PDB file of C-alpha atoms in Angstrom:
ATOM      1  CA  UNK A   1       7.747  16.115 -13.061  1.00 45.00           C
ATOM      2  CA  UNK A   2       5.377  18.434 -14.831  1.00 50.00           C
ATOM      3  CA  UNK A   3       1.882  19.150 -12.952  1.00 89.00           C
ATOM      4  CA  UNK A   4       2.610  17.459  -9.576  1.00 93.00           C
ATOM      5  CA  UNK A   5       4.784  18.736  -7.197  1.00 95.00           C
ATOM      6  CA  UNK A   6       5.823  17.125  -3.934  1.00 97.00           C
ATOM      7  CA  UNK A   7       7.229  18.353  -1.125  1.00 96.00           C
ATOM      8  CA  UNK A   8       9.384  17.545   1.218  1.00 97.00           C
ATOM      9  CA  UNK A   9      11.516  15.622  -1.017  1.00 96.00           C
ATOM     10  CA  UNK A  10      13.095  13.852   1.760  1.00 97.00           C
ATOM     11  CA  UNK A  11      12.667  14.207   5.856  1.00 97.00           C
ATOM     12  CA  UNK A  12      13.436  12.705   8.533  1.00 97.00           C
ATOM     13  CA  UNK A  13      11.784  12.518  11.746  1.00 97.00           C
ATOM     14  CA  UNK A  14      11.626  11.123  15.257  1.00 97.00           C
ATOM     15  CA  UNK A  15       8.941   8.771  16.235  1.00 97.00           C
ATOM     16  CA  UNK A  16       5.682  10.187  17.461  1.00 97.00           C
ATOM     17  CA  UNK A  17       5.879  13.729  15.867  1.00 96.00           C
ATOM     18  CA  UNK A  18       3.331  14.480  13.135  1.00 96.00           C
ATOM     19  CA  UNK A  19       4.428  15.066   9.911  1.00 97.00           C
ATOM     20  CA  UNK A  20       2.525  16.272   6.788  1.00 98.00           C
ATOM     21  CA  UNK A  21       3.530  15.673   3.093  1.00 98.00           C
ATOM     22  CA  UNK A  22       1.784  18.255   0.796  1.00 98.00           C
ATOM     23  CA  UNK A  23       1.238  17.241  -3.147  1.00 97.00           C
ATOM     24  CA  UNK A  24       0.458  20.376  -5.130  1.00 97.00           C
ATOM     25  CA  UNK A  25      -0.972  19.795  -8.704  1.00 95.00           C
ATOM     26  CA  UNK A  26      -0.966  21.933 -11.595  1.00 92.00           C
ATOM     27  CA  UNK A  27      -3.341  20.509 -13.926  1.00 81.00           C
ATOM     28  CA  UNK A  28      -7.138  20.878 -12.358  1.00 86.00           C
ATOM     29  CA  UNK A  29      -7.270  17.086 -12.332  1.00 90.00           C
ATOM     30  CA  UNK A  30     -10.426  15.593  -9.990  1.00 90.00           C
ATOM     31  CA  UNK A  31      -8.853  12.586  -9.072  1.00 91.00           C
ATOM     32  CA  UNK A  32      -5.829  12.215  -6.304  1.00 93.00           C
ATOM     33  CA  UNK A  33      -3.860   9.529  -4.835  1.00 95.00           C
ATOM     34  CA  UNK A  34      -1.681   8.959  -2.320  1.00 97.00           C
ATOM     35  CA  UNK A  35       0.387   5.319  -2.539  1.00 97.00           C
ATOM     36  CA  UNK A  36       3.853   4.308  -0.004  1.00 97.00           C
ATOM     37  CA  UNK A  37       6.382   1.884  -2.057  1.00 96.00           C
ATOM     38  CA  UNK A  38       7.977  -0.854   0.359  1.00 93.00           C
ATOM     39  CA  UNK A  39      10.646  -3.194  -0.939  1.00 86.00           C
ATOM     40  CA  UNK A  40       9.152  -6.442  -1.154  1.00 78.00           C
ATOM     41  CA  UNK A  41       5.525  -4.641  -1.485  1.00 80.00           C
ATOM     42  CA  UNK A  42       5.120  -2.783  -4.555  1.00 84.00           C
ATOM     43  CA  UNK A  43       2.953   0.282  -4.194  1.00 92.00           C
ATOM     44  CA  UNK A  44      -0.038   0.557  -1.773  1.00 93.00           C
ATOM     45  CA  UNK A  45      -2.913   2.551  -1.930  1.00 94.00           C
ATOM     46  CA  UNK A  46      -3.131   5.046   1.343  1.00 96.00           C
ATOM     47  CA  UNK A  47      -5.736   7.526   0.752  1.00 96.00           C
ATOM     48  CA  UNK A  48      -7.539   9.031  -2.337  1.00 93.00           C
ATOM     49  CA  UNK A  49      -9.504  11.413  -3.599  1.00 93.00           C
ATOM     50  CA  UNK A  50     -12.415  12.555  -6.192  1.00 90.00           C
ATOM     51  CA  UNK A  51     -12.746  16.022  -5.554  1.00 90.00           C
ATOM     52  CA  UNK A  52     -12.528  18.656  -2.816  1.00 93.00           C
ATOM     53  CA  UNK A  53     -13.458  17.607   0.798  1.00 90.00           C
ATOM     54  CA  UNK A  54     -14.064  13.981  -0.952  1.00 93.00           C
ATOM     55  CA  UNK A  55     -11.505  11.529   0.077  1.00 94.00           C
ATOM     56  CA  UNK A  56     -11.776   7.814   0.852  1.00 93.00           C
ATOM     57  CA  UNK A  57      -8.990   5.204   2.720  1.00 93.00           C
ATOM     58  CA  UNK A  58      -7.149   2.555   0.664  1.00 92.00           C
ATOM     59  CA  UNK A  59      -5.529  -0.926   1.931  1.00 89.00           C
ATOM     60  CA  UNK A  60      -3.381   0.786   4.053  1.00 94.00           C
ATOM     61  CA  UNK A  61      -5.018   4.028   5.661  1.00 95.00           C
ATOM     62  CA  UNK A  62      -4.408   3.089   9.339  1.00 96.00           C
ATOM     63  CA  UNK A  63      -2.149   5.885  10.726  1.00 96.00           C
ATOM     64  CA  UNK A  64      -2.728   8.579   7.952  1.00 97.00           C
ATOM     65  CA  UNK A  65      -4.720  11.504   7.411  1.00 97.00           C
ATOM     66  CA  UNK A  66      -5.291  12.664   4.259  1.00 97.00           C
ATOM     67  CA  UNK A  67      -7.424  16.775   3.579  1.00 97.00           C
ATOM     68  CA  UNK A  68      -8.484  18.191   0.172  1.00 96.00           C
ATOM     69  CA  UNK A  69      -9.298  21.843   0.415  1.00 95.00           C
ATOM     70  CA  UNK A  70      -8.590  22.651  -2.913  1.00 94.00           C
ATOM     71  CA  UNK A  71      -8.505  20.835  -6.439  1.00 93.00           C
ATOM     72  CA  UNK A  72      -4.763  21.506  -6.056  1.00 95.00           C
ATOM     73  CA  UNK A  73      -3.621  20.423  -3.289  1.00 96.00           C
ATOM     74  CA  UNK A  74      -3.840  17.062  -1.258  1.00 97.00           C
ATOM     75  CA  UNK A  75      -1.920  16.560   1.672  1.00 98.00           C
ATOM     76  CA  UNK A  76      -1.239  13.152   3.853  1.00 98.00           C
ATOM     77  CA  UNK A  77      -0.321  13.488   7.756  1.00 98.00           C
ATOM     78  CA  UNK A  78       0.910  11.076   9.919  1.00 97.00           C
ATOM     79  CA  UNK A  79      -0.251  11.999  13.096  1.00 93.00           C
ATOM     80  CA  UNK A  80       2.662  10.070  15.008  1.00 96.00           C
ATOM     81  CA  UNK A  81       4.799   8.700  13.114  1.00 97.00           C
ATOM     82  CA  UNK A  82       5.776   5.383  13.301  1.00 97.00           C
ATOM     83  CA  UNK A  83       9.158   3.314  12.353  1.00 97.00           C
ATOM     84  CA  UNK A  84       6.670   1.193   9.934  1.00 96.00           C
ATOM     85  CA  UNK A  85       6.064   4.152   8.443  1.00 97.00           C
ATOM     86  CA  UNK A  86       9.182   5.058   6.729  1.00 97.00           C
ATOM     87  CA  UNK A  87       9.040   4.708   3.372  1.00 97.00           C
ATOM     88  CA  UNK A  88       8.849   6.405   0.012  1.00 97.00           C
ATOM     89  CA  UNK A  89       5.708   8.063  -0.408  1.00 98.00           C
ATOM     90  CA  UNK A  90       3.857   9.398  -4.116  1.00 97.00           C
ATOM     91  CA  UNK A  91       1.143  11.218  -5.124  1.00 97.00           C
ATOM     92  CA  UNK A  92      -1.070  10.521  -8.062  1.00 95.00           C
ATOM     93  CA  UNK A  93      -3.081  11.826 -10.269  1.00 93.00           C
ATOM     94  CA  UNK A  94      -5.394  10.406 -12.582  1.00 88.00           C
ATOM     95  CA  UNK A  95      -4.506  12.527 -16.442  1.00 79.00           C
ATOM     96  CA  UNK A  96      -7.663  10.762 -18.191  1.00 76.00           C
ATOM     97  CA  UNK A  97      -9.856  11.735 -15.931  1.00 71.00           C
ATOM     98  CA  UNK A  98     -11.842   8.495 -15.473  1.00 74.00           C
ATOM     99  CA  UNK A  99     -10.671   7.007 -11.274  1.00 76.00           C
ATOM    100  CA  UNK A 100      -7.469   4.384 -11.661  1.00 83.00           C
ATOM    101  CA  UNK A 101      -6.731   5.224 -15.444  1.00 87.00           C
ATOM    102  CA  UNK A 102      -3.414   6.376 -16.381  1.00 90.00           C
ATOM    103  CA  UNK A 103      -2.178   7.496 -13.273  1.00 92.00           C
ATOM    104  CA  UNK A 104       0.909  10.250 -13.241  1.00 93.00           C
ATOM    105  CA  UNK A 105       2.968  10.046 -10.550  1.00 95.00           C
ATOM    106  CA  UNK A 106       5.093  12.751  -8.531  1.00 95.00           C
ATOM    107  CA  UNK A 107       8.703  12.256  -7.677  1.00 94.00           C
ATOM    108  CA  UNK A 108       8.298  11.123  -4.369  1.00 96.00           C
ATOM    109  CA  UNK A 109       9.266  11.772  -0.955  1.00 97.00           C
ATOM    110  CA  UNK A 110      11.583  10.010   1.077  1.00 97.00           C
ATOM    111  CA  UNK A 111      10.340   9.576   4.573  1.00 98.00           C
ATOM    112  CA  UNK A 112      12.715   8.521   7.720  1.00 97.00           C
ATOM    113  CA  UNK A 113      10.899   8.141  10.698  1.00 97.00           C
ATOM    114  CA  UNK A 114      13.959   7.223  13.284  1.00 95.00           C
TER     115      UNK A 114
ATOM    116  CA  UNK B   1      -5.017 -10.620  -2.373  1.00 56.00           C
ATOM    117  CA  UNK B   2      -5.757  -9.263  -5.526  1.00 58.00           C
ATOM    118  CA  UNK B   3      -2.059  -8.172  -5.894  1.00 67.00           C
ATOM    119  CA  UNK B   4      -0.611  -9.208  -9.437  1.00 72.00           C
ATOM    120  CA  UNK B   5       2.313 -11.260  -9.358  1.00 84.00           C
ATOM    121  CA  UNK B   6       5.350 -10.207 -12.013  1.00 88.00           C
ATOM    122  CA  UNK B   7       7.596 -12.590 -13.315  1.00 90.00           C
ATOM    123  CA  UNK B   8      10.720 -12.491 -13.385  1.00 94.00           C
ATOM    124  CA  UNK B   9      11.843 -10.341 -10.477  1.00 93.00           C
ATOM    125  CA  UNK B  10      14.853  -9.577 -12.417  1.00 95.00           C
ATOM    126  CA  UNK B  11      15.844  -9.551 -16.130  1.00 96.00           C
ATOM    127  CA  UNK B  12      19.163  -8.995 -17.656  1.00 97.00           C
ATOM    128  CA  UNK B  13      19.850  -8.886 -21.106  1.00 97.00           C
ATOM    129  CA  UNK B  14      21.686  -7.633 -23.926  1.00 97.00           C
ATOM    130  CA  UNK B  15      21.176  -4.178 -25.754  1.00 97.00           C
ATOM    131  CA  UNK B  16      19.064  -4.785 -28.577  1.00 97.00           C
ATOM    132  CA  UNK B  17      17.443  -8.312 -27.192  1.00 97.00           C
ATOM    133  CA  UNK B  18      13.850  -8.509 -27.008  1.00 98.00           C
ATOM    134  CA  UNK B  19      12.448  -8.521 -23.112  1.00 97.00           C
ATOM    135  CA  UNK B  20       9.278  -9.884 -21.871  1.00 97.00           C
ATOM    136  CA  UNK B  21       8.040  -9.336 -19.237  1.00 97.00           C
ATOM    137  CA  UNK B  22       4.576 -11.206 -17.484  1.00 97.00           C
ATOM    138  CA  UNK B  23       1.919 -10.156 -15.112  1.00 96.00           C
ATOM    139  CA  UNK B  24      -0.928 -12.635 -13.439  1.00 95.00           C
ATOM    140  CA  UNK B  25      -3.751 -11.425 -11.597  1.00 94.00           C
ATOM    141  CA  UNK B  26      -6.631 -13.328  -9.659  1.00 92.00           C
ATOM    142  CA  UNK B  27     -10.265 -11.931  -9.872  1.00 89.00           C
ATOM    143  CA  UNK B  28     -11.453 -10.090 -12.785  1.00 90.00           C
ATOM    144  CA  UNK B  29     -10.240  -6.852 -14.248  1.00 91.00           C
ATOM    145  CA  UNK B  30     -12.212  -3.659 -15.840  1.00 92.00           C
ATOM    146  CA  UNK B  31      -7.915  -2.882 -17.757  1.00 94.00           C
ATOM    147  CA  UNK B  32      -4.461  -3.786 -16.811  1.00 96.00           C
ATOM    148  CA  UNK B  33      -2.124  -1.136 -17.083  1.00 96.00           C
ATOM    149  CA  UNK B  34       2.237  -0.992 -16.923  1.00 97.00           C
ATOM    150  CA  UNK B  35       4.085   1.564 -15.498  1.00 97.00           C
ATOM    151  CA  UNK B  36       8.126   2.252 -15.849  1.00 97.00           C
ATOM    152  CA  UNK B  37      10.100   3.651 -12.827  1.00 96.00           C
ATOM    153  CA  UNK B  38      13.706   4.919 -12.988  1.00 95.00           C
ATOM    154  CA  UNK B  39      15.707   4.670 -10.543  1.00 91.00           C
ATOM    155  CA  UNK B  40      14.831   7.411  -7.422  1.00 88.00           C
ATOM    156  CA  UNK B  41      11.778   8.451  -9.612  1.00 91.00           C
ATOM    157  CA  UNK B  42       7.796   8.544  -9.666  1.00 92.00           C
ATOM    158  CA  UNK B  43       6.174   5.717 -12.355  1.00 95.00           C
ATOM    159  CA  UNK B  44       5.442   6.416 -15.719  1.00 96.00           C
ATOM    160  CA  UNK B  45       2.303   5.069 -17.297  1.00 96.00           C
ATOM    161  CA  UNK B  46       3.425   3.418 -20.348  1.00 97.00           C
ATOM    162  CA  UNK B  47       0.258   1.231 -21.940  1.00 97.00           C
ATOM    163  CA  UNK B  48      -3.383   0.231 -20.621  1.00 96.00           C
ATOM    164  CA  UNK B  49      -5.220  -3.000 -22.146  1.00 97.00           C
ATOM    165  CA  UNK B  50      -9.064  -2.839 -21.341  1.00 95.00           C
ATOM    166  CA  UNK B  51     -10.613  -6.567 -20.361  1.00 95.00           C
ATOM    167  CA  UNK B  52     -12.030  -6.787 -23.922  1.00 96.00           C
ATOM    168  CA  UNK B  53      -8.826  -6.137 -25.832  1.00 97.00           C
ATOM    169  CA  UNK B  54      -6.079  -8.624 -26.499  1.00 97.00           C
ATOM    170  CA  UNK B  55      -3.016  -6.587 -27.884  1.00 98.00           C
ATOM    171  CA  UNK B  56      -2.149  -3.493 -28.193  1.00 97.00           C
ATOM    172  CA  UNK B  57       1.136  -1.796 -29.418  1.00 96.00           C
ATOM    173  CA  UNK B  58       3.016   1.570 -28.292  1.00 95.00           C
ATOM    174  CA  UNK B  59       6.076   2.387 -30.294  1.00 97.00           C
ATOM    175  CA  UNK B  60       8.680  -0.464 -29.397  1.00 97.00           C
ATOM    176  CA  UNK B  61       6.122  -2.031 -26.174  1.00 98.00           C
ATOM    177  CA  UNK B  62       3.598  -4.719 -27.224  1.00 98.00           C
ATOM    178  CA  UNK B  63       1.287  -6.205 -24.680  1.00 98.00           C
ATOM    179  CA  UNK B  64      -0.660  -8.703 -24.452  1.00 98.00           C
ATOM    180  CA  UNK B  65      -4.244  -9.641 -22.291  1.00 98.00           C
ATOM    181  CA  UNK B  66      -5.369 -13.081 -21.661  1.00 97.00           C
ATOM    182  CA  UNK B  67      -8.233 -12.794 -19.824  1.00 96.00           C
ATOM    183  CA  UNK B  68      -8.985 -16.515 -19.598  1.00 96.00           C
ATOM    184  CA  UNK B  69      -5.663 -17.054 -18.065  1.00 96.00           C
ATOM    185  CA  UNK B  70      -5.808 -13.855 -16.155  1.00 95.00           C
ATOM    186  CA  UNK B  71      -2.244 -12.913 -17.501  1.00 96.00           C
ATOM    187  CA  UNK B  72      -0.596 -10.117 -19.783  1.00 97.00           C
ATOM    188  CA  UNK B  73       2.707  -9.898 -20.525  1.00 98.00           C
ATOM    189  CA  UNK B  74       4.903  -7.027 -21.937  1.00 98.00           C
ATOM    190  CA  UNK B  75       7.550  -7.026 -24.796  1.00 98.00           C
ATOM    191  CA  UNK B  76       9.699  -4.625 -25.180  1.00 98.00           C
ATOM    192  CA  UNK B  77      11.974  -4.611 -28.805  1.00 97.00           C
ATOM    193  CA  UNK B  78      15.146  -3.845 -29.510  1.00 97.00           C
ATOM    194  CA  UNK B  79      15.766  -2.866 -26.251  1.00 97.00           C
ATOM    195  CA  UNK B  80      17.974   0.445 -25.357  1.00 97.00           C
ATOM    196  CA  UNK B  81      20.212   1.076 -22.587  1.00 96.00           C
ATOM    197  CA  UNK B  82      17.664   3.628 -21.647  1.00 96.00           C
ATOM    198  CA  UNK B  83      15.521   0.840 -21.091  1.00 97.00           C
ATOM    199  CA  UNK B  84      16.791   0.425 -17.818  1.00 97.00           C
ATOM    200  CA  UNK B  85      14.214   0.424 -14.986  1.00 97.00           C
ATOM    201  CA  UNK B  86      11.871  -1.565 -12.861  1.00 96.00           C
ATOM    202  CA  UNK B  87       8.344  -2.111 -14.651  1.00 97.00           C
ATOM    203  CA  UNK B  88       5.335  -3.002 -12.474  1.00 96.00           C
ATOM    204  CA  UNK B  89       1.898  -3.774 -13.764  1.00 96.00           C
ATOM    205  CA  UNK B  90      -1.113  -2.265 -11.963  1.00 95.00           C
ATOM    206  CA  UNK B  91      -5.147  -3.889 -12.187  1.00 93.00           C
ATOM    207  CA  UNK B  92      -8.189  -1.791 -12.374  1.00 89.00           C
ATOM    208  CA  UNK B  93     -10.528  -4.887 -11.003  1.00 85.00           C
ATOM    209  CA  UNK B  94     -14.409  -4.639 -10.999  1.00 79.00           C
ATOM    210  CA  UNK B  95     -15.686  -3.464  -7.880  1.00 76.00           C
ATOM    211  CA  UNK B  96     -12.520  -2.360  -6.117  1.00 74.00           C
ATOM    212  CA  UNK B  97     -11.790   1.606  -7.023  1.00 74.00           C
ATOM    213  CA  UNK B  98      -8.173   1.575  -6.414  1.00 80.00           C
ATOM    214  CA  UNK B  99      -5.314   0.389  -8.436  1.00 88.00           C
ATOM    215  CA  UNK B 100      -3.037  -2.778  -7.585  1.00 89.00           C
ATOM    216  CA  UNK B 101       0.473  -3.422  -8.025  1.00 92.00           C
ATOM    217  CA  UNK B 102       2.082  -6.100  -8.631  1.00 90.00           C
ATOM    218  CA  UNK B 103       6.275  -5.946  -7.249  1.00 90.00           C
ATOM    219  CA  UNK B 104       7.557  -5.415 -10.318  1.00 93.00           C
ATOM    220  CA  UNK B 105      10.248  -6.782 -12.906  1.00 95.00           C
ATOM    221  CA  UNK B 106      13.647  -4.771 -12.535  1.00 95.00           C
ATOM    222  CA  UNK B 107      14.900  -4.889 -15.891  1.00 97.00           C
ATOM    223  CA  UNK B 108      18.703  -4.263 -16.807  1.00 97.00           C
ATOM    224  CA  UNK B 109      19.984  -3.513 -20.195  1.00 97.00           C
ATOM    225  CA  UNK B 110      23.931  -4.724 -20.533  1.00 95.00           C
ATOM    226  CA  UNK B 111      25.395  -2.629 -23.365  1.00 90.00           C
TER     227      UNK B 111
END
């Protein structure tokens, strides 16, 4: 996907071991998101952010950790990771500009957390 | 929760069928927007309706805001094989700085 790039792409881990998922953007975009998709859930809101340093929790921050040192770069750690916390995990950004409007997403990463 | 709620879960039709698609939502909204995801990959925005608008058309998509009834739906023409994906509807509601999904329709085109 053009402009966001996430990585891992997939990873598996054992329970209680941190783990950080990095989402690297190319566009200078303000506005950052981090969501989890759950079968039977849709997409959740963990963290976001409106600029560097300037981050906020969503409806399901308990667990994660998200840091914005640069415009570019937003990155989400869980601290220990949790079986509840395997799931498929995107960034976001926001291409108009203007908080939840037309939201791009990244490609995803698969998370395992055995 | 202000989740939106998509119906149907699941839609299977013919190539070149119309599909429709409908999203309800429970407190009020600043836009509604709906998203298309392949299979294995990120969402796509596809149209956003602001809270004063009651149509609006994007190539083959039409959707639809009814405010009063707190419901959109989206129609999709002469559908293509291509067409072939899950579509979710997300709500920008007053107040609440984040987006909400609803679960989504997972919509199959039979060719």
């Amino acid at each position: 996907d053009a402009g966001i790039t996430q990585s891992p792409r997939h990873k598996v881990t054992e329970t209680g071991t941190p783990v950080t998922l990095r989402c690297h953007q190319t566009e200078n975009h303000r506005y950052m998101y981090w969501y989890r998709q759950d079968p039977g859930h849709g997409l959740r809101l963990i963290h976001y952010s409106y600029g560097v340093k300037d981050t906020d929790k969503g409806e399901v921050s308990d667990g994660y950790s998200v840091s914005r040192s640069k415009t570019e770069d937003f990155l989400l750690t869980l601290e220990s990771a949790t079986s509840s916390q395997t799931s498929v995990y995107f960034c976001a950004i926001s291409e108009s500009g203007v908080g939840y409007e037309k939201l791009f997403f990244g490609s995803g990463t698969q998370l395992s957390v055995l | 929760s202000q989740q939106g709620e998509e119906d149907p879960q699941a839609l299977s039709i013919q190539e070149g069928e119309n599909a429709t698609m409908n999203c309800s939502y429970k407190t009020s909204i600043n836009n509604l927007q709906w998203y298309r995801q392949n299979s294995g990959r990120g969402l796509v925005h596809l149209i956003l309706i602001r809270s004063n608008e009651r149509e609006k058309h994007s190539g083959r998509l039409r959707v639809t805001l009814d405010t009063s009834k707190k419901s959109s739906s989206l129609l999709i023409t002469a559908s293509r094989a291509a067409d072939t994906a899950s579509y979710f509807c997300a709500t920008d509601h007053l107040g609440a700085q984040k987006l909400v999904f609803g679960q989504g329709t997972r919509l199959t085109i039979n060719p």
